[in-house]
Amino acid sequence: MSNNESSFITDKEYIRGVIRKSTLSHEHKEEGQPSLQYLTPMTNVQVEFWQNFQANGGKILRCHNRQDRLKFLKMLAEDQQYNVVLNTHNNLCPDLEQAQMNYVNAISVNMPIDAVVVLSTLLVARTGSIGFTQPVARFVSMRNIAKDVIVISRMGDIVPDFESALVRNEKFAKEAGVEFVTPTVLPKTDGKEVRTPQQPRYILLLLDENPPQHA
């Protein structure tokens, strides 16, 4: 991505799947996940998330304020030349308009799109995963939508593990369920990443500030 490529912190799949609230019970613990008592304790959840997200193949653009976020959105619009972007949250419309992104708020089943922009208030440090809580009536899954998934989140939304994420979602978002997605290291052809809706690139615009939670 021209000389802006250095702005990315390149962040392999570790866990995938949809986890519902029932996973809070010990009887329905996610298969393949070791008990927390056997895992190395985390000294810094933010550092842990950054390292694991990087190892998974995700990319981070660190934003110190909303102007930084707008700058990176505009950079993506210019560098990637997106034809159509799906916007999943109405309150992002002003930002996408300022970034001059050609966006739509809904798509037909077979409509091709280049990127999707989504908010996340759940970032899981242990696995470098992203939690999506938008109403399932509108989007069944965040997978297989576009070759680029642009996620907007805050540093304060990083939690240690899945259980913490589900407890946080129950307290604040009160959604019916959460889908957790972990980025995947993408294959390369001639030194360039091959991105498809089945294997998208996850770009995280991470706001490094300390506003009230879920403002």
XYZ file of N, CA, C and O in Angstrom:
860
model
N 0.844 -1.191 0.000
C 0.000 0.000 0.000
C 0.875 1.234 0.000
O 0.944 1.972 0.959
N 1.601 1.436 -1.047
C 2.536 2.548 -1.218
C 3.364 2.731 0.038
O 3.672 1.799 0.745
N 3.741 4.001 0.327
C 4.593 4.198 1.501
C 3.793 4.205 2.781
O 4.346 4.351 3.862
N 2.476 4.038 2.670
C 1.674 3.931 3.883
C 1.716 2.524 4.471
O 1.187 2.288 5.553
N 2.309 1.589 3.708
C 2.365 0.210 4.190
C 3.033 0.128 5.545
O 2.721 -0.735 6.358
N 3.978 1.025 5.817
C 4.673 1.009 7.106
C 3.752 1.365 8.251
O 4.066 1.117 9.412
N 2.602 1.976 7.953
C 1.645 2.312 9.002
C 0.974 1.076 9.559
O 0.423 1.097 10.649
N 0.985 -0.014 8.756
C 0.363 -1.241 9.204
C 1.279 -1.971 10.182
O 2.489 -2.000 10.028
N 0.677 -2.571 11.201
C 1.391 -3.514 12.056
C 0.863 -4.882 11.653
O -0.236 -5.264 12.009
N 1.661 -5.613 10.796
C 1.137 -6.861 10.275
C 0.916 -7.826 11.419
O 1.811 -8.160 12.173
N -0.247 -8.249 11.555
C -0.597 -9.117 12.652
C -0.993 -10.499 12.067
O -0.994 -10.653 10.907
N -2.533 -15.655 12.118
C -2.540 -16.983 11.739
C -3.679 -17.500 12.520
O -3.811 -17.188 13.659
N -4.238 -18.104 11.991
C -5.490 -18.489 12.612
C -5.252 -19.382 13.803
O -4.515 -20.299 13.724
N -6.013 -19.132 14.888
C -5.865 -19.913 16.101
C -7.195 -20.528 16.483
O -7.247 -21.669 16.894
N -8.254 -19.733 16.386
C -9.579 -20.246 16.717
C -10.581 -19.593 15.785
O -10.463 -18.438 15.513
N -11.569 -20.343 15.317
C -12.657 -19.739 14.573
C -13.968 -20.354 15.038
O -14.010 -21.465 15.497
N -14.993 -19.688 14.874
C -16.298 -20.216 15.207
C -17.184 -19.192 15.849
O -16.734 -18.128 16.250
N -18.428 -19.525 15.937
C -19.412 -18.656 16.574
C -19.653 -19.169 17.973
O -19.944 -20.329 18.177
N -19.520 -18.268 18.963
C -19.679 -18.642 20.362
C -20.913 -17.947 20.915
O -21.030 -16.732 20.821
N -21.818 -18.663 21.473
C -23.014 -18.091 22.057
C -22.861 -17.963 23.572
O -21.876 -18.415 24.158
N -23.830 -17.365 24.210
C -23.722 -17.116 25.644
C -23.612 -18.399 26.445
O -23.085 -18.389 27.555
N -24.134 -19.480 25.902
C -24.065 -20.741 26.625
C -22.652 -21.196 26.885
O -22.405 -22.027 27.752
N -21.677 -20.628 26.160
C -20.288 -21.032 26.367
C -19.758 -20.548 27.701
O -18.666 -20.924 28.109
N -20.515 -19.709 28.402
C -20.096 -19.278 29.734
C -20.158 -20.432 30.728
O -19.499 -20.407 31.760
N -20.994 -21.441 30.447
C -21.112 -22.565 31.361
C -19.984 -23.540 31.119
O -19.519 -23.712 30.000
N -19.562 -24.217 32.162
C -18.468 -25.175 32.025
C -18.886 -26.358 31.143
O -18.062 -26.962 30.470
N -20.207 -26.674 31.142
C -20.682 -27.799 30.359
C -20.569 -27.535 28.860
O -20.515 -28.463 28.073
N -20.547 -26.249 28.456
C -20.509 -25.901 27.045
C -19.242 -25.137 26.689
O -19.238 -24.299 25.822
N -18.154 -25.455 27.371
C -16.896 -24.769 27.093
C -16.451 -25.062 25.669
O -16.602 -26.169 25.173
N -15.923 -24.035 24.979
C -15.501 -24.188 23.586
C -14.545 -25.362 23.441
O -13.537 -25.464 24.143
N -14.848 -26.263 22.538
C -14.037 -27.452 22.327
C -12.630 -27.064 21.910
O -12.435 -26.210 21.065
N -11.653 -27.691 22.524
C -10.272 -27.431 22.172
C -9.633 -26.317 22.977
O -8.438 -26.075 22.853
N -10.421 -25.620 23.809
C -9.867 -24.546 24.620
C -9.463 -25.072 25.986
O -10.296 -25.625 26.718
N -8.206 -24.931 26.372
C -7.765 -25.428 27.676
C -8.367 -24.595 28.798
O -8.731 -23.434 28.606
N -8.497 -25.200 29.958
C -8.979 -24.468 31.118
C -8.044 -23.311 31.416
O -6.827 -23.408 31.237
N -8.621 -22.181 31.885
C -7.802 -20.998 32.146
C -6.690 -21.264 33.149
O -5.654 -20.604 33.115
N -6.903 -22.236 34.045
C -5.890 -22.493 35.064
C -4.604 -23.056 34.468
O -3.555 -23.022 35.116
N -4.665 -23.543 33.206
C -3.480 -24.095 32.564
C -2.812 -23.115 31.615
O -1.795 -23.437 31.003
N -3.373 -21.930 31.469
C -2.813 -20.959 30.542
C -1.881 -19.987 31.273
O -2.108 -19.630 32.427
N -0.842 -19.568 30.568
C 0.092 -18.602 31.137
C -0.641 -17.291 31.422
O -1.355 -16.771 30.561
N -0.515 -16.751 32.626
C -1.202 -15.489 32.930
C -0.677 -14.349 32.080
O 0.502 -14.313 31.708
N -1.557 -13.397 31.749
C -1.172 -12.245 30.946
C -0.770 -11.093 31.843
O -1.470 -10.778 32.809
N 0.340 -10.473 31.525
C 0.775 -9.307 32.293
C 0.234 -8.008 31.696
O 0.089 -7.011 32.390
N -0.057 -8.025 30.391
C -0.568 -6.836 29.721
C -1.488 -7.284 28.588
O -1.010 -7.780 27.571
N -2.813 -7.114 28.763
C -3.754 -7.621 27.767
C -3.623 -6.884 26.438
O -3.846 -7.477 25.376
N -3.264 -5.609 26.479
C -3.129 -4.852 25.238
C -1.953 -5.353 24.409
O -2.072 -5.553 23.196
N -0.822 -5.571 25.065
C 0.352 -6.103 24.367
C 0.057 -7.504 23.840
O 0.420 -7.847 22.706
N -0.614 -8.319 24.664
C -0.957 -9.685 24.252
C -1.833 -9.665 23.002
O -1.619 -10.443 22.067
N -2.823 -8.775 22.977
C -3.696 -8.697 21.799
C -2.902 -8.293 20.572
O -3.039 -8.891 19.509
N -2.086 -7.252 20.695
C -1.305 -6.773 19.547
C -0.431 -7.881 18.987
O -0.351 -8.066 17.781
N 0.237 -8.620 19.875
C 1.137 -9.682 19.425
C 0.373 -10.804 18.725
O 0.793 -11.293 17.667
N -0.750 -11.232 19.303
C -1.509 -12.332 18.728
C -2.234 -11.920 17.453
O -2.306 -12.698 16.501
N -2.741 -10.708 17.420
C -3.401 -10.219 16.206
C -2.388 -10.136 15.068
O -2.690 -10.476 13.924
N -1.171 -9.704 15.401
C -0.095 -9.644 14.402
C 0.265 -11.048 13.921
O 0.407 -11.274 12.716
N 0.396 -11.993 14.837
C 0.749 -13.368 14.463
C -0.340 -13.996 13.596
O -0.056 -14.819 12.725
N -1.593 -13.576 13.805
C -2.712 -14.108 13.035
C -2.788 -13.537 11.628
O -3.529 -14.053 10.793
N -2.068 -12.467 11.363
C -2.106 -11.879 10.034
C -2.939 -10.622 9.934
O -3.097 -10.060 8.857
N -3.517 -10.180 11.051
C -4.285 -8.942 11.039
C -3.378 -7.734 10.912
O -2.171 -7.816 11.135
N -3.973 -6.600 10.538
C -3.203 -5.369 10.372
C -3.843 -4.273 11.222
O -5.072 -4.139 11.257
N -3.006 -3.494 11.891
C -3.498 -2.450 12.788
C -3.061 -1.081 12.301
O -1.910 -0.877 11.929
N -4.003 -0.154 12.315
C -3.712 1.256 12.112
C -4.074 1.959 13.421
O -5.248 2.024 13.792
N -3.068 2.443 14.094
C -3.288 3.055 15.404
C -3.732 4.505 15.247
O -3.068 5.301 14.581
N -4.856 4.838 15.853
C -5.420 6.184 15.748
C -5.406 6.840 17.132
O -5.872 6.250 18.104
N -4.909 8.058 17.201
C -4.898 8.779 18.467
C -6.173 9.587 18.680
O -6.487 9.980 19.808
N -6.923 9.829 17.593
C -8.166 10.580 17.694
C -8.995 10.319 16.434
O -8.577 9.574 15.540
N -10.161 10.966 16.374
C -11.057 10.754 15.245
C -10.436 11.250 13.947
O -10.676 10.669 12.874
N -9.656 12.297 13.996
C -9.011 12.809 12.786
C -8.046 11.782 12.198
O -7.944 11.650 10.978
N -7.323 11.064 13.057
C -6.459 9.979 12.581
C -7.295 8.910 11.879
O -6.911 8.379 10.833
N -8.439 8.582 12.483
C -9.312 7.572 11.898
C -9.790 7.999 10.511
O -9.778 7.219 9.562
N -10.179 9.245 10.395
C -10.611 9.770 9.104
C -9.469 9.727 8.085
O -9.675 9.403 6.911
N -8.265 10.063 8.554
C -7.089 10.056 7.672
C -6.845 8.657 7.111
O -6.595 8.505 5.897
N -6.932 7.639 7.958
C -6.678 6.276 7.504
C -7.808 5.760 6.614
O -7.563 5.008 5.664
N -9.045 6.134 6.910
C -10.151 5.741 6.038
C -9.964 6.341 4.642
O -10.182 5.663 3.628
N -9.558 7.583 4.609
C -9.314 8.233 3.319
C -8.139 7.573 2.614
O -8.163 7.386 1.388
N -7.100 7.220 3.361
C -5.945 6.550 2.786
C -6.354 5.226 2.140
O -5.960 4.913 1.009
N -7.196 4.457 2.839
C -7.660 3.182 2.301
C -8.502 3.392 1.052
O -8.367 2.661 0.065
N -9.366 4.400 1.086
C -10.213 4.687 -0.070
C -9.377 5.038 -1.287
O -9.658 4.583 -2.409
N -8.337 5.827 -1.083
C -7.498 6.262 -2.200
C -6.588 5.142 -2.694
O -6.452 4.921 -3.907
N -5.938 4.446 -1.764
C -4.963 3.426 -2.152
C -5.618 2.171 -2.726
O -5.094 1.554 -3.654
N -6.756 1.767 -2.152
C -7.386 0.510 -2.554
C -8.395 0.681 -3.682
O -8.773 -0.295 -4.321
N -8.837 1.912 -3.914
C -9.803 2.178 -4.992
C -11.019 1.258 -4.888
O -11.425 0.603 -5.868
N -11.609 1.217 -3.689
C -12.799 0.401 -3.487
C -13.948 0.904 -4.376
O -14.242 2.097 -4.400
N -14.606 -0.002 -5.074
C -15.785 0.380 -5.855
C -17.017 0.487 -4.966
O -17.765 1.460 -5.038
N -17.229 -0.530 -4.117
C -18.377 -0.530 -3.213
C -17.939 -1.009 -1.831
O -17.262 -2.028 -1.706
N -18.332 -0.260 -0.804
C -18.051 -0.606 0.586
C -19.374 -0.763 1.326
O -20.266 0.091 1.202
N -19.529 -1.841 2.073
C -20.721 -2.035 2.886
C -20.510 -1.413 4.259
O -19.560 -1.754 4.971
N -21.381 -0.498 4.626
C -21.350 0.136 5.944
C -22.388 -0.545 6.831
O -23.568 -0.610 6.493
N -21.965 -1.049 7.987
C -22.868 -1.803 8.856
C -23.433 -0.976 10.010
O -24.236 -1.490 10.787
N -23.009 0.277 10.143
C -23.500 1.111 11.245
C -23.797 2.520 10.731
O -22.916 3.184 10.181
N -25.013 2.965 10.945
C -25.416 4.275 10.427
C -24.576 5.422 10.980
O -24.356 6.422 10.298
N -24.090 5.292 12.220
C -23.318 6.407 12.798
C -21.927 6.546 12.189
O -21.201 7.481 12.512
N -21.565 5.625 11.272
C -20.292 5.749 10.570
C -20.440 6.480 9.242
O -19.445 6.781 8.582
N -21.663 6.772 8.855
C -21.904 7.428 7.559
C -21.115 8.730 7.398
O -20.482 8.939 6.350
N -21.108 9.631 8.397
C -20.354 10.874 8.225
C -18.862 10.641 7.965
O -18.262 11.330 7.127
N -18.268 9.678 8.662
C -16.845 9.386 8.462
C -16.588 8.860 7.053
O -15.613 9.268 6.395
N -17.431 7.964 6.571
C -17.232 7.387 5.243
C -17.460 8.422 4.154
O -16.776 8.411 3.127
N -18.386 9.328 4.392
C -18.614 10.402 3.420
C -17.413 11.340 3.358
O -16.983 11.744 2.266
N -16.859 11.686 4.520
C -15.665 12.543 4.528
C -14.477 11.848 3.897
O -13.618 12.500 3.290
N -14.405 10.520 4.053
C -13.308 9.750 3.449
C -13.552 9.490 1.974
O -12.697 8.907 1.304
N -14.694 9.922 1.481
C -15.071 9.754 0.072
C -15.096 8.279 -0.339
O -14.620 7.908 -1.421
N -15.647 7.457 0.548
C -15.847 6.049 0.232
C -17.225 5.872 -0.375
O -18.220 6.405 0.119
N -17.296 5.125 -1.459
C -18.569 4.817 -2.089
C -19.205 3.651 -1.330
O -18.871 2.497 -1.547
N -20.120 3.973 -0.404
C -20.652 2.938 0.472
C -22.153 2.738 0.268
O -22.864 3.610 -0.242
N -22.603 1.558 0.698
C -24.028 1.224 0.729
C -24.331 0.671 2.112
O -23.433 0.194 2.816
N -25.611 0.740 2.519
C -26.000 0.256 3.845
C -26.659 -1.114 3.802
O -26.987 -1.678 4.849
N -26.867 -1.645 2.604
C -27.450 -2.979 2.447
C -27.040 -3.523 1.091
O -26.758 -2.766 0.156
N -26.990 -4.840 0.987
C -26.603 -5.479 -0.271
C -27.536 -6.641 -0.561
O -28.142 -7.222 0.354
N -27.655 -6.994 -1.847
C -28.368 -8.206 -2.230
C -27.440 -9.399 -2.039
O -26.229 -9.238 -1.844
N -28.007 -10.590 -2.115
C -27.234 -11.800 -1.816
C -26.005 -11.933 -2.700
O -24.919 -12.276 -2.226
N -26.127 -11.636 -3.976
C -25.030 -11.860 -4.919
C -24.276 -10.584 -5.282
O -23.483 -10.581 -6.216
N -24.501 -9.514 -4.549
C -23.854 -8.244 -4.884
C -22.383 -8.262 -4.467
O -22.075 -8.468 -3.295
N -21.461 -8.063 -5.396
C -20.032 -8.043 -5.026
C -19.654 -6.731 -4.355
O -20.072 -5.645 -4.796
N -18.904 -6.802 -3.281
C -18.398 -5.602 -2.614
C -16.916 -5.798 -2.327
O -16.423 -6.924 -2.237
N -16.220 -4.696 -2.185
C -14.770 -4.742 -1.979
C -14.374 -4.768 -0.512
O -13.349 -5.331 -0.142
N -15.169 -4.116 0.317
C -14.819 -4.010 1.733
C -16.083 -3.840 2.556
O -17.126 -3.415 2.056
N -15.990 -4.171 3.830
C -17.072 -3.938 4.780
C -16.476 -3.197 5.976
O -15.352 -3.486 6.399
N -17.208 -2.207 6.472
C -16.764 -1.445 7.636
C -17.679 -1.778 8.803
O -18.908 -1.700 8.687
N -17.097 -2.149 9.924
C -17.880 -2.615 11.065
C -17.251 -2.152 12.361
O -16.028 -1.969 12.453
N -18.084 -1.949 13.374
C -17.592 -1.624 14.714
C -17.428 -2.903 15.522
O -18.155 -3.880 15.317
N -16.482 -2.884 16.455
C -16.348 -3.981 17.405
C -16.003 -3.413 18.772
O -15.139 -2.539 18.894
N -16.696 -3.898 19.780
C -16.385 -3.496 21.156
C -15.812 -4.668 21.943
O -15.764 -4.620 23.164
N -15.373 -5.717 21.223
C -14.803 -6.891 21.873
C -13.564 -7.365 21.114
O -13.665 -7.876 20.002
N -12.408 -7.159 21.693
C -11.145 -7.645 21.140
C -10.532 -8.600 22.162
O -10.302 -8.209 23.311
N -10.277 -9.836 21.759
C -9.838 -10.876 22.691
C -8.329 -11.038 22.632
O -7.769 -11.447 21.609
N -7.665 -10.723 23.731
C -6.205 -10.723 23.780
C -5.618 -12.119 23.628
O -4.629 -12.306 22.921
N -6.215 -13.115 24.286
C -5.633 -14.455 24.336
C -5.439 -15.050 22.941
O -4.469 -15.775 22.696
N -6.337 -14.726 22.001
C -6.295 -15.338 20.678
C -6.149 -14.320 19.551
O -6.025 -14.712 18.394
N -6.182 -13.042 19.876
C -6.129 -12.027 18.839
C -7.376 -12.025 17.978
O -7.313 -11.774 16.773
N -8.527 -12.292 18.601
C -9.790 -12.395 17.877
C -10.614 -11.121 18.006
O -10.416 -10.321 18.918
N -11.580 -10.970 17.088
C -12.492 -9.841 17.099
C -13.904 -10.366 17.331
O -14.320 -11.346 16.703
N -14.641 -9.722 18.223
C -16.027 -10.107 18.476
C -16.982 -9.158 17.784
O -16.833 -7.940 17.862
N -17.971 -9.713 17.073
C -18.973 -8.908 16.376
C -20.337 -9.152 17.009
O -20.761 -10.293 17.159
N -21.044 -8.081 17.343
C -22.311 -8.205 18.050
C -23.474 -7.543 17.328
O -24.517 -7.338 17.911
N -23.321 -7.172 16.049
C -24.434 -6.565 15.346
C -25.586 -7.556 15.256
O -25.375 -8.762 15.273
N -26.815 -7.062 15.193
C -27.986 -7.962 15.234
C -27.916 -9.056 14.181
O -27.677 -8.802 13.009
N -28.124 -10.295 14.637
C -28.031 -11.435 13.721
C -29.151 -11.417 12.693
O -29.056 -12.065 11.655
N -30.211 -10.672 12.959
C -31.298 -10.583 11.986
C -30.822 -9.869 10.724
O -31.358 -10.072 9.638
N -29.792 -9.032 10.850
C -29.305 -8.282 9.708
C -28.122 -8.967 9.053
O -28.033 -9.070 7.845
N -27.176 -9.415 9.854
C -26.002 -10.101 9.323
C -25.820 -11.404 10.079
O -25.539 -11.395 11.270
N -25.987 -12.532 9.376
C -25.836 -13.828 10.014
C -24.393 -14.060 10.422
O -24.101 -14.608 11.465
N -23.456 -13.610 9.601
C -22.042 -13.818 9.879
C -21.235 -12.702 9.238
O -21.627 -12.135 8.223
N -20.080 -12.382 9.856
C -19.176 -11.399 9.267
C -18.244 -12.044 8.258
O -17.465 -11.367 7.612
N -18.327 -13.363 8.115
C -17.465 -14.052 7.166
C -18.055 -14.017 5.758
O -19.266 -13.912 5.570
N -17.168 -14.121 4.788
C -17.562 -14.272 3.389
C -18.321 -13.075 2.829
O -19.152 -13.228 1.926
N -18.038 -11.890 3.345
C -18.722 -10.697 2.848
C -17.860 -9.947 1.843
O -18.318 -9.604 0.756
N -16.607 -9.691 2.216
C -15.742 -8.883 1.357
C -14.289 -9.277 1.580
O -13.939 -9.906 2.582
N -13.427 -8.864 0.635
C -12.007 -9.224 0.733
C -11.269 -8.382 1.767
O -10.184 -8.746 2.218
N -11.837 -7.238 2.157
C -11.274 -6.428 3.236
C -12.345 -6.196 4.290
O -13.465 -5.773 3.965
N -12.018 -6.475 5.546
C -12.908 -6.178 6.669
C -12.231 -5.094 7.501
O -11.195 -5.331 8.125
N -12.810 -3.894 7.451
C -12.252 -2.756 8.185
C -12.987 -2.647 9.511
O -14.192 -2.376 9.552
N -12.271 -2.873 10.594
C -12.870 -2.890 11.922
C -12.453 -1.633 12.688
O -11.275 -1.281 12.716
N -13.422 -0.972 13.290
C -13.157 0.211 14.105
C -13.406 -0.144 15.563
O -14.480 -0.621 15.924
N -12.390 0.062 16.397
C -12.508 -0.291 17.805
C -11.622 0.613 18.643
O -10.935 1.496 18.117
N -11.651 0.398 19.961
C -10.864 1.192 20.905
C -9.927 0.302 21.709
O -10.203 -0.876 21.943
N -8.841 0.862 22.143
C -7.901 0.131 22.971
C -8.578 -0.394 24.237
O -8.284 -1.482 24.723
N -9.541 0.390 24.741
C -10.250 -0.010 25.954
C -11.194 -1.175 25.762
O -11.762 -1.684 26.735
N -11.399 -1.616 24.511
C -12.284 -2.748 24.238
C -11.548 -4.079 24.252
O -12.151 -5.112 23.967
N -10.270 -4.081 24.564
C -9.490 -5.316 24.643
C -9.760 -6.005 25.975
O -9.657 -5.393 27.042
N -10.142 -7.281 25.922
C -10.397 -8.087 27.124
C -9.487 -9.308 27.087
O -8.989 -9.683 26.026
N -9.266 -9.963 28.230
C -8.300 -11.068 28.273
C -8.695 -12.298 27.466
O -7.864 -12.880 26.782
N -9.975 -12.745 27.562
C -10.358 -14.028 26.991
C -11.823 -14.011 26.565
O -12.529 -13.019 26.728
N -12.290 -15.152 26.017
C -13.662 -15.251 25.523
C -14.682 -15.050 26.646
O -15.710 -14.397 26.459
N -14.419 -15.642 27.797
C -15.370 -15.517 28.899
C -15.538 -14.060 29.308
O -16.661 -13.579 29.504
N -14.428 -13.343 29.390
C -14.505 -11.923 29.725
C -15.280 -11.153 28.669
O -16.041 -10.229 28.980
N -15.093 -11.530 27.398
C -15.791 -10.857 26.310
C -17.293 -11.072 26.406
O -18.089 -10.140 26.226
N -17.716 -12.300 26.719
C -19.138 -12.593 26.811
C -19.780 -11.905 28.010
O -20.912 -11.415 27.926
N -19.059 -11.840 29.111
C -19.566 -11.136 30.292
C -19.721 -9.650 29.987
O -20.716 -9.014 30.347
N -18.738 -9.092 29.307
C -18.781 -7.671 28.936
C -19.952 -7.399 27.981
O -20.663 -6.402 28.129
N -20.149 -8.298 27.010
C -21.245 -8.123 26.069
C -22.595 -8.194 26.777
O -23.513 -7.421 26.474
N -22.733 -9.107 27.709
C -23.967 -9.240 28.472
C -24.257 -7.969 29.271
O -25.394 -7.505 29.356
N -23.206 -7.361 29.778
C -23.381 -6.178 30.623
C -23.704 -4.930 29.813
O -24.569 -4.134 30.205
N -23.014 -4.740 28.677
C -23.135 -3.486 27.937
C -24.028 -3.599 26.698
O -24.947 -2.815 26.518
N -23.733 -4.551 25.815
C -24.431 -4.594 24.532
C -25.779 -5.290 24.610
O -26.717 -4.924 23.913
N -25.868 -6.321 25.452
C -27.106 -7.073 25.639
C -27.640 -7.640 24.322
O -28.841 -7.663 24.068
N -26.726 -8.063 23.447
C -27.118 -8.696 22.195
C -27.363 -10.191 22.424
O -26.938 -10.769 23.418
N -28.051 -10.816 21.460
C -28.394 -12.225 21.609
C -27.177 -13.138 21.521
O -27.160 -14.209 22.092
N -26.150 -12.719 20.820
C -24.979 -13.566 20.673
C -23.811 -12.800 20.111
O -23.942 -11.655 19.692
N -22.650 -13.437 20.106
C -21.423 -12.822 19.606
C -20.749 -13.797 18.651
O -20.686 -14.998 18.925
N -20.267 -13.265 17.538
C -19.458 -14.067 16.627
C -18.010 -13.627 16.784
O -17.691 -12.445 16.646
N -17.134 -14.579 17.078
C -15.716 -14.296 17.196
C -14.999 -14.767 15.931
O -15.178 -15.892 15.488
N -14.199 -13.876 15.368
C -13.443 -14.190 14.159
C -11.976 -13.896 14.403
O -11.631 -12.849 14.965
N -11.131 -14.819 13.979
C -9.691 -14.642 14.112
C -9.082 -14.477 12.728
O -9.354 -15.286 11.837
N -8.299 -13.438 12.501
C -7.657 -13.260 11.183
C -6.809 -14.465 10.809
O -6.388 -15.245 11.665
N -6.562 -14.591 9.523
C -5.756 -15.684 8.991
C -4.603 -15.121 8.178
O -4.775 -14.134 7.457
N -3.434 -15.710 8.322
C -2.308 -15.314 7.480
C -2.645 -15.682 6.046
O -2.948 -16.836 5.726
N -2.635 -14.699 5.166
C -3.096 -14.904 3.796
C -2.007 -15.498 2.913
O -0.821 -15.200 3.085
N -2.405 -16.313 1.937
C -1.425 -16.832 0.976
C -0.919 -15.701 0.091
O -1.575 -14.659 -0.053
N 0.243 -15.911 -0.514
C 0.820 -14.876 -1.380
C 1.113 -15.429 -2.766
O 1.481 -16.597 -2.918
N 0.947 -14.578 -3.753
C 1.313 -14.886 -5.141
C 2.187 -13.756 -5.651
O 1.778 -12.585 -5.594
N 3.385 -14.097 -6.074
C 4.353 -13.091 -6.524
C 4.598 -12.029 -5.453
O 4.731 -10.831 -5.749
N 4.614 -12.478 -4.211
C 4.912 -11.568 -3.108
C 3.742 -10.725 -2.636
O 3.886 -9.947 -1.692
N 2.561 -10.882 -3.250
C 1.395 -10.091 -2.867
C 0.340 -10.978 -2.208
O 0.114 -12.104 -2.632
N -0.295 -10.453 -1.167
C -1.340 -11.199 -0.487
C -2.530 -11.433 -1.415
O -2.939 -10.543 -2.160
N -3.078 -12.643 -1.351
C -4.265 -12.986 -2.124
C -5.468 -12.910 -1.183
O -5.618 -13.727 -0.283
N -6.326 -11.904 -1.375
C -7.472 -11.680 -0.508
C -8.755 -12.042 -1.230
O -8.946 -11.660 -2.382
N -9.612 -12.791 -0.544
C -10.923 -13.160 -1.072
C -11.935 -13.017 0.065
O -11.541 -12.934 1.234
N -13.248 -12.995 -0.259
C -14.233 -12.966 0.827
C -14.107 -14.160 1.774
O -14.432 -14.051 2.962
N -13.618 -15.293 1.253
C -13.419 -16.463 2.112
C -12.157 -16.334 2.963
O -12.062 -16.907 4.045
N -11.181 -15.578 2.486
C -9.951 -15.314 3.230
C -9.653 -13.818 3.158
O -8.789 -13.372 2.402
N -10.388 -13.041 3.944
C -10.226 -11.587 3.864
C -9.059 -11.076 4.693
O -8.524 -11.781 5.549
N -8.712 -9.847 4.410
C -7.734 -9.127 5.235
C -8.504 -8.346 6.291
O -9.481 -7.669 6.005
N -8.063 -8.440 7.543
C -8.686 -7.687 8.631
C -7.817 -6.486 8.977
O -6.655 -6.632 9.360
N -8.386 -5.313 8.791
C -7.685 -4.065 9.074
C -8.354 -3.423 10.280
O -9.548 -3.079 10.234
N -7.628 -3.270 11.351
C -8.182 -2.727 12.587
C -7.750 -1.289 12.784
O -6.555 -1.002 12.919
N -8.708 -0.369 12.776
C -8.442 1.024 13.130
C -8.669 1.148 14.628
O -9.810 1.179 15.104
N -7.574 1.165 15.369
C -7.635 1.073 16.828
C -7.426 2.442 17.457
O -6.352 3.035 17.345
N -8.464 2.934 18.099
C -8.417 4.256 18.713
C -7.748 4.161 20.077
O -8.236 3.473 20.979
N -6.641 4.860 20.210
C -5.852 4.822 21.446
C -6.213 6.035 22.304
O -5.514 7.037 22.348
N -7.348 5.931 22.968
C -7.782 6.994 23.863
C -8.583 6.358 24.979
O -8.872 5.176 24.958
N -8.962 7.143 25.961
C -9.650 6.591 27.125
C -10.975 7.316 27.378
O -11.154 7.963 28.406
N -11.939 7.198 26.435
C -13.238 7.783 26.668
C -14.051 6.903 27.617
O -13.623 5.785 27.939
N -15.214 7.344 28.089
C -16.066 6.462 28.893
C -16.392 5.217 28.103
O -16.558 5.251 26.885
N -16.497 4.089 28.776
C -16.754 2.821 28.093
C -18.080 2.878 27.357
O -19.097 3.329 27.872
N -18.056 2.445 26.112
C -19.229 2.350 25.263
C -19.951 3.685 25.162
O -21.172 3.761 25.256
N -19.170 4.766 24.990
C -19.793 6.075 24.853
C -20.544 6.168 23.538
O -20.163 5.544 22.571
